[in-house]
Amino acid sequence: NAGVTQTPKFRVLKTGQSMTLLCAQDMNHEYMYWYRQDPGMGLRLIHYSVGEGTTAKGEVPDGYNVSRLKKQNFLLGLESAAPSQTSVYFCASSYSSFERGGAKNIQYFGAGTRLSVL
Amino acid sequence: LAKTTQPISMDSYEGQEVNITCSHNNIATNDYITWYQQFPSQGPRFIIQGYKTKVTNEVASLFIPADRKSSTLSLPRVSLSDTAVYYCLVGDPYSGAGSYQLTFGKGTKLSVIP
């Protein structure tokens, strides 16, 4: 059971290049997320998905696109990389269970992808 | 969306008990409280989750008073390996409008001193 796997682990891009980050989970979770984390900052949500074939914008979606063609995979794309997108990217997946009328949501994270855009 | 407030940083000596308090004055009736731990160069890891009173697992305890306007993560006898950032999250991830409602914030950086 690998949990959440992110590829690649490291990448260096030149400004204007494109790339796709892959996230795969083997826990049969419905929900998946992409975050970015900059030095000294918390995690900021880029995009998320509540199920196969669905995606939604998070807090900082500009410059990124996502796709969830299969339940286990969530792809993050950068069409034209910019230096401001230099960051560590984390993928997460979660299940939600409903008790007391509220949602118990626990997220499981990948190891991260360190991206530098020169 | 329940806003949370945590101390930015805390220091503790090895072997001491550490308590990190999170304020969430506008917590909704059905909101759960969840804590995550993040080591340098790693993704956050779930520690504990609770709704009211006290929850304990093999890693930590979570104390939630009756009014639920705050919560305290308690780490017993910390070691150097507990040096990490701790995040408190409160709320329902998906509101009635379908938008995501949980945010991590900057967390509390705990430094354990030998």
mmCIF file of C-alpha atoms in Angstrom:
data_model
loop_
_atom_site.group_PDB
_atom_site.id
_atom_site.type_symbol
_atom_site.label_atom_id
_atom_site.label_comp_id
_atom_site.label_asym_id
_atom_site.label_seq_id
_atom_site.Cartn_x
_atom_site.Cartn_y
_atom_site.Cartn_z
ATOM 1 C CA ASN A 1 0.000 0.000 0.000
ATOM 2 C CA ALA A 2 1.909 3.047 -1.274
ATOM 3 C CA GLY A 3 -0.601 5.731 -0.221
ATOM 4 C CA VAL A 4 -0.105 8.921 -2.235
ATOM 5 C CA THR A 5 2.698 8.949 -4.791
ATOM 6 C CA GLN A 6 3.920 12.066 -6.564
ATOM 7 C CA THR A 7 6.126 12.177 -9.639
ATOM 8 C CA PRO A 8 8.567 13.684 -10.289
ATOM 9 C CA LYS A 9 10.226 14.527 -6.968
ATOM 10 C CA PHE A 10 12.338 17.339 -8.415
ATOM 11 C CA ARG A 11 12.187 19.375 -11.597
ATOM 12 C CA VAL A 12 13.871 22.451 -13.005
ATOM 13 C CA LEU A 13 12.096 24.351 -15.768
ATOM 14 C CA LYS A 14 12.884 27.366 -17.861
ATOM 15 C CA THR A 15 10.363 30.197 -18.024
ATOM 16 C CA GLY A 16 7.686 29.379 -20.574
ATOM 17 C CA GLN A 17 8.143 25.620 -20.520
ATOM 18 C CA SER A 18 5.258 23.335 -19.673
ATOM 19 C CA MET A 19 5.063 20.267 -17.482
ATOM 20 C CA THR A 20 2.639 17.928 -15.748
ATOM 21 C CA LEU A 21 2.858 16.708 -12.185
ATOM 22 C CA LEU A 22 1.279 13.333 -11.512
ATOM 23 C CA CYS A 23 -0.407 12.266 -8.299
ATOM 24 C CA ALA A 24 -1.580 8.701 -7.757
ATOM 25 C CA GLN A 25 -3.389 7.237 -4.743
ATOM 26 C CA ASP A 26 -4.241 3.639 -3.994
ATOM 27 C CA MET A 27 -6.677 4.190 -1.124
ATOM 28 C CA ASN A 28 -9.809 4.506 -3.272
ATOM 29 C CA HIS A 29 -10.353 8.040 -1.989
ATOM 30 C CA GLU A 30 -12.965 10.195 -3.660
ATOM 31 C CA TYR A 31 -11.292 13.520 -2.990
ATOM 32 C CA MET A 32 -7.932 14.742 -4.213
ATOM 33 C CA TYR A 33 -6.084 18.046 -3.834
ATOM 34 C CA TRP A 34 -3.100 19.989 -5.104
ATOM 35 C CA TYR A 35 -1.345 22.464 -2.753
ATOM 36 C CA ARG A 36 1.688 24.661 -3.061
ATOM 37 C CA GLN A 37 3.935 25.648 -0.178
ATOM 38 C CA ASP A 38 6.345 28.548 -0.312
ATOM 39 C CA PRO A 39 9.099 29.205 2.264
ATOM 40 C CA GLY A 40 7.672 30.197 5.638
ATOM 41 C CA MET A 41 4.133 29.808 4.388
ATOM 42 C CA GLY A 42 1.389 27.349 5.045
ATOM 43 C CA LEU A 43 -0.184 25.250 2.343
ATOM 44 C CA ARG A 44 -2.344 27.008 -0.218
ATOM 45 C CA LEU A 45 -4.904 25.044 -2.195
ATOM 46 C CA ILE A 46 -4.540 25.249 -5.970
ATOM 47 C CA HIS A 47 -7.271 22.931 -7.282
ATOM 48 C CA TYR A 48 -9.212 20.025 -5.906
ATOM 49 C CA SER A 49 -11.499 17.235 -7.081
ATOM 50 C CA VAL A 50 -14.486 15.647 -5.385
ATOM 51 C CA GLY A 51 -14.632 12.708 -7.744
ATOM 52 C CA GLU A 52 -13.589 11.236 -11.063
ATOM 53 C CA GLY A 53 -14.202 13.682 -13.883
ATOM 54 C CA THR A 54 -14.702 16.684 -11.587
ATOM 55 C CA THR A 55 -12.365 19.529 -10.668
ATOM 56 C CA ALA A 56 -12.729 22.844 -8.872
ATOM 57 C CA LYS A 57 -10.622 25.917 -8.178
ATOM 58 C CA GLY A 58 -8.995 26.492 -4.844
ATOM 59 C CA GLU A 59 -7.354 29.561 -3.359
ATOM 60 C CA VAL A 60 -4.574 30.082 -5.964
ATOM 61 C CA PRO A 61 -5.635 28.453 -9.277
ATOM 62 C CA ASP A 62 -4.195 30.938 -11.791
ATOM 63 C CA GLY A 63 -1.525 29.495 -14.073
ATOM 64 C CA TYR A 64 -2.481 25.880 -13.344
ATOM 65 C CA ASN A 65 -4.836 23.337 -14.848
ATOM 66 C CA VAL A 66 -5.883 19.950 -13.540
ATOM 67 C CA SER A 67 -7.558 16.786 -14.722
ATOM 68 C CA ARG A 68 -9.035 13.765 -12.963
ATOM 69 C CA LEU A 69 -9.761 11.254 -15.712
ATOM 70 C CA LYS A 70 -9.307 8.297 -13.374
ATOM 71 C CA LYS A 71 -10.291 8.096 -9.724
ATOM 72 C CA GLN A 72 -6.790 7.214 -8.608
ATOM 73 C CA ASN A 73 -4.950 9.951 -10.546
ATOM 74 C CA PHE A 74 -4.925 13.740 -10.298
ATOM 75 C CA LEU A 75 -2.749 15.684 -12.722
ATOM 76 C CA LEU A 76 -1.501 19.241 -12.266
ATOM 77 C CA GLY A 77 -0.381 21.080 -15.376
ATOM 78 C CA LEU A 78 1.664 24.214 -15.865
ATOM 79 C CA GLU A 79 1.153 25.439 -19.420
ATOM 80 C CA SER A 80 3.743 28.228 -19.353
ATOM 81 C CA ALA A 81 5.891 28.148 -16.243
ATOM 82 C CA ALA A 82 6.831 31.378 -14.488
ATOM 83 C CA PRO A 83 9.433 32.027 -11.753
ATOM 84 C CA SER A 84 6.561 32.782 -9.354
ATOM 85 C CA GLN A 85 5.580 29.122 -9.628
ATOM 86 C CA THR A 86 8.818 28.013 -7.997
ATOM 87 C CA SER A 87 7.523 26.130 -5.002
ATOM 88 C CA VAL A 88 7.009 22.761 -3.360
ATOM 89 C CA TYR A 89 3.860 21.080 -4.583
ATOM 90 C CA PHE A 90 1.932 18.601 -2.460
ATOM 91 C CA CYS A 91 -0.840 16.309 -3.521
ATOM 92 C CA ALA A 92 -3.306 14.858 -1.045
ATOM 93 C CA SER A 93 -6.282 12.560 -1.061
ATOM 94 C CA SER A 94 -9.011 12.053 1.473
ATOM 95 C CA TYR A 95 -12.187 10.322 2.399
ATOM 96 C CA SER A 96 -15.014 12.010 4.235
ATOM 97 C CA SER A 97 -17.405 10.373 6.609
ATOM 98 C CA PHE A 98 -20.417 12.111 8.024
ATOM 99 C CA GLU A 99 -21.165 11.986 11.732
ATOM 100 C CA ARG A 100 -23.217 14.320 13.863
ATOM 101 C CA GLY A 101 -24.222 16.000 10.588
ATOM 102 C CA GLY A 102 -20.637 17.101 9.991
ATOM 103 C CA ALA A 103 -17.857 15.857 7.759
ATOM 104 C CA LYS A 104 -14.831 14.094 9.209
ATOM 105 C CA ASN A 105 -12.196 14.700 6.562
ATOM 106 C CA ILE A 106 -8.656 13.319 6.899
ATOM 107 C CA GLN A 107 -6.131 14.071 4.184
ATOM 108 C CA TYR A 108 -3.156 11.907 3.263
ATOM 109 C CA PHE A 109 -0.254 13.677 1.605
ATOM 110 C CA GLY A 110 2.421 12.751 -0.870
ATOM 111 C CA ALA A 111 6.115 13.489 -0.356
ATOM 112 C CA GLY A 112 6.029 16.596 -2.537
ATOM 113 C CA THR A 113 7.545 17.837 -5.788
ATOM 114 C CA ARG A 114 10.178 20.552 -5.665
ATOM 115 C CA LEU A 115 9.873 22.743 -8.733
ATOM 116 C CA SER A 116 12.253 25.517 -9.712
ATOM 117 C CA VAL A 117 11.449 27.813 -12.615
ATOM 118 C CA LEU A 118 14.426 29.785 -13.887
ATOM 119 C CA LEU B 1 -15.661 29.254 7.374
ATOM 120 C CA ALA B 2 -14.200 28.843 10.831
ATOM 121 C CA LYS B 3 -11.099 30.998 11.219
ATOM 122 C CA THR B 4 -8.340 29.591 13.399
ATOM 123 C CA THR B 5 -5.608 31.343 15.364
ATOM 124 C CA GLN B 6 -2.477 29.572 16.590
ATOM 125 C CA PRO B 7 0.820 30.808 18.018
ATOM 126 C CA ILE B 8 3.406 31.231 15.293
ATOM 127 C CA SER B 9 6.127 29.422 17.215
ATOM 128 C CA MET B 10 6.894 27.617 20.479
ATOM 129 C CA ASP B 11 10.040 26.281 22.096
ATOM 130 C CA SER B 12 10.239 23.354 24.511
ATOM 131 C CA TYR B 13 12.909 21.241 26.152
ATOM 132 C CA GLU B 14 13.096 17.538 25.578
ATOM 133 C CA GLY B 15 10.980 15.492 27.947
ATOM 134 C CA GLN B 16 8.467 18.253 28.619
ATOM 135 C CA GLU B 17 4.782 18.172 27.800
ATOM 136 C CA VAL B 18 3.820 20.641 25.084
ATOM 137 C CA ASN B 19 0.389 22.158 24.695
ATOM 138 C CA ILE B 20 -0.519 24.059 21.533
ATOM 139 C CA THR B 21 -3.802 25.938 21.635
ATOM 140 C CA CYS B 22 -5.899 26.844 18.629
ATOM 141 C CA SER B 23 -8.692 29.407 18.830
ATOM 142 C CA HIS B 24 -11.743 28.984 16.619
ATOM 143 C CA ASN B 25 -14.428 31.302 17.968
ATOM 144 C CA ASN B 26 -16.871 30.845 15.095
ATOM 145 C CA ILE B 27 -16.814 27.069 14.950
ATOM 146 C CA ALA B 28 -20.071 25.648 13.622
ATOM 147 C CA THR B 29 -22.137 23.065 15.446
ATOM 148 C CA ASN B 30 -21.107 20.211 13.205
ATOM 149 C CA ASP B 31 -17.465 21.145 12.616
ATOM 150 C CA TYR B 32 -14.697 18.728 13.510
ATOM 151 C CA ILE B 33 -11.237 19.815 14.706
ATOM 152 C CA THR B 34 -8.256 18.228 13.011
ATOM 153 C CA TRP B 35 -4.525 18.560 13.669
ATOM 154 C CA TYR B 36 -1.691 17.813 11.259
ATOM 155 C CA GLN B 37 2.077 17.641 11.729
ATOM 156 C CA GLN B 38 4.606 18.590 9.075
ATOM 157 C CA PHE B 39 8.317 17.803 9.221
ATOM 158 C CA PRO B 40 10.747 19.757 7.037
ATOM 159 C CA SER B 41 10.711 18.606 3.420
ATOM 160 C CA GLN B 42 7.710 16.332 3.976
ATOM 161 C CA GLY B 43 3.980 16.525 3.441
ATOM 162 C CA PRO B 44 1.672 17.090 6.432
ATOM 163 C CA ARG B 45 0.616 14.044 8.395
ATOM 164 C CA PHE B 46 -2.680 13.578 10.244
ATOM 165 C CA ILE B 47 -2.254 13.481 14.016
ATOM 166 C CA ILE B 48 -5.646 13.589 15.680
ATOM 167 C CA GLN B 49 -9.244 14.645 15.188
ATOM 168 C CA GLY B 50 -12.050 15.370 17.606
ATOM 169 C CA TYR B 51 -15.474 16.875 18.088
ATOM 170 C CA LYS B 52 -15.735 17.466 21.837
ATOM 171 C CA THR B 53 -14.195 16.608 25.224
ATOM 172 C CA LYS B 54 -10.992 14.602 24.977
ATOM 173 C CA VAL B 55 -9.514 12.362 22.331
ATOM 174 C CA THR B 56 -6.304 10.387 22.827
ATOM 175 C CA ASN B 57 -4.251 8.242 20.509
ATOM 176 C CA GLU B 58 -0.735 6.849 20.539
ATOM 177 C CA VAL B 59 0.741 10.173 19.425
ATOM 178 C CA ALA B 60 -1.182 12.963 21.163
ATOM 179 C CA SER B 61 -4.225 14.099 23.072
ATOM 180 C CA LEU B 62 -6.767 16.661 21.979
ATOM 181 C CA PHE B 63 -8.695 18.631 24.578
ATOM 182 C CA ILE B 64 -11.844 20.469 23.532
ATOM 183 C CA PRO B 65 -13.785 22.520 26.111
ATOM 184 C CA ALA B 66 -17.557 22.483 26.257
ATOM 185 C CA ASP B 67 -17.960 25.700 24.241
ATOM 186 C CA ARG B 68 -15.621 24.297 21.523
ATOM 187 C CA LYS B 69 -14.226 27.768 20.807
ATOM 188 C CA SER B 70 -10.693 26.486 21.243
ATOM 189 C CA SER B 71 -8.795 23.230 21.283
ATOM 190 C CA THR B 72 -5.461 22.146 22.718
ATOM 191 C CA LEU B 73 -3.109 19.634 21.179
ATOM 192 C CA SER B 74 -1.025 17.976 23.877
ATOM 193 C CA LEU B 75 2.226 16.197 23.075
ATOM 194 C CA PRO B 76 3.549 14.215 26.053
ATOM 195 C CA ARG B 77 7.294 14.176 26.776
ATOM 196 C CA VAL B 78 8.484 15.643 23.487
ATOM 197 C CA SER B 79 11.716 14.596 21.856
ATOM 198 C CA LEU B 80 13.881 16.267 19.219
ATOM 199 C CA SER B 81 11.966 14.335 16.565
ATOM 200 C CA ASP B 82 8.787 16.244 17.457
ATOM 201 C CA THR B 83 10.284 19.434 16.012
ATOM 202 C CA ALA B 84 7.789 20.272 13.280
ATOM 203 C CA VAL B 85 4.996 22.619 12.226
ATOM 204 C CA TYR B 86 1.575 21.811 13.651
ATOM 205 C CA TYR B 87 -1.607 22.885 11.872
ATOM 206 C CA CYS B 88 -5.092 23.185 13.305
ATOM 207 C CA LEU B 89 -8.001 22.851 10.868
ATOM 208 C CA VAL B 90 -11.630 23.420 11.706
ATOM 209 C CA GLY B 91 -14.693 23.081 9.572
ATOM 210 C CA ASP B 92 -16.569 21.176 6.972
ATOM 211 C CA PRO B 93 -14.457 20.771 3.848
ATOM 212 C CA TYR B 94 -17.411 21.190 1.524
ATOM 213 C CA SER B 95 -20.010 23.844 2.181
ATOM 214 C CA GLY B 96 -23.531 23.759 0.865
ATOM 215 C CA ALA B 97 -22.364 25.859 -2.059
ATOM 216 C CA GLY B 98 -19.911 23.127 -3.022
ATOM 217 C CA SER B 99 -16.789 25.175 -2.410
ATOM 218 C CA TYR B 100 -13.878 23.904 -0.361
ATOM 219 C CA GLN B 101 -13.815 25.394 3.123
ATOM 220 C CA LEU B 102 -10.690 24.126 4.897
ATOM 221 C CA THR B 103 -7.406 26.047 4.888
ATOM 222 C CA PHE B 104 -4.107 25.193 6.555
ATOM 223 C CA GLY B 105 -2.775 28.605 7.501
ATOM 224 C CA LYS B 106 0.827 28.968 8.696
ATOM 225 C CA GLY B 107 0.615 26.657 11.692
ATOM 226 C CA THR B 108 2.738 26.607 14.851
ATOM 227 C CA LYS B 109 6.439 25.898 14.512
ATOM 228 C CA LEU B 110 7.521 23.796 17.496
ATOM 229 C CA SER B 111 11.221 23.664 18.244
ATOM 230 C CA VAL B 112 12.367 21.059 20.750
ATOM 231 C CA ILE B 113 15.621 21.945 22.467
ATOM 232 C CA PRO B 114 18.040 19.323 23.851
#
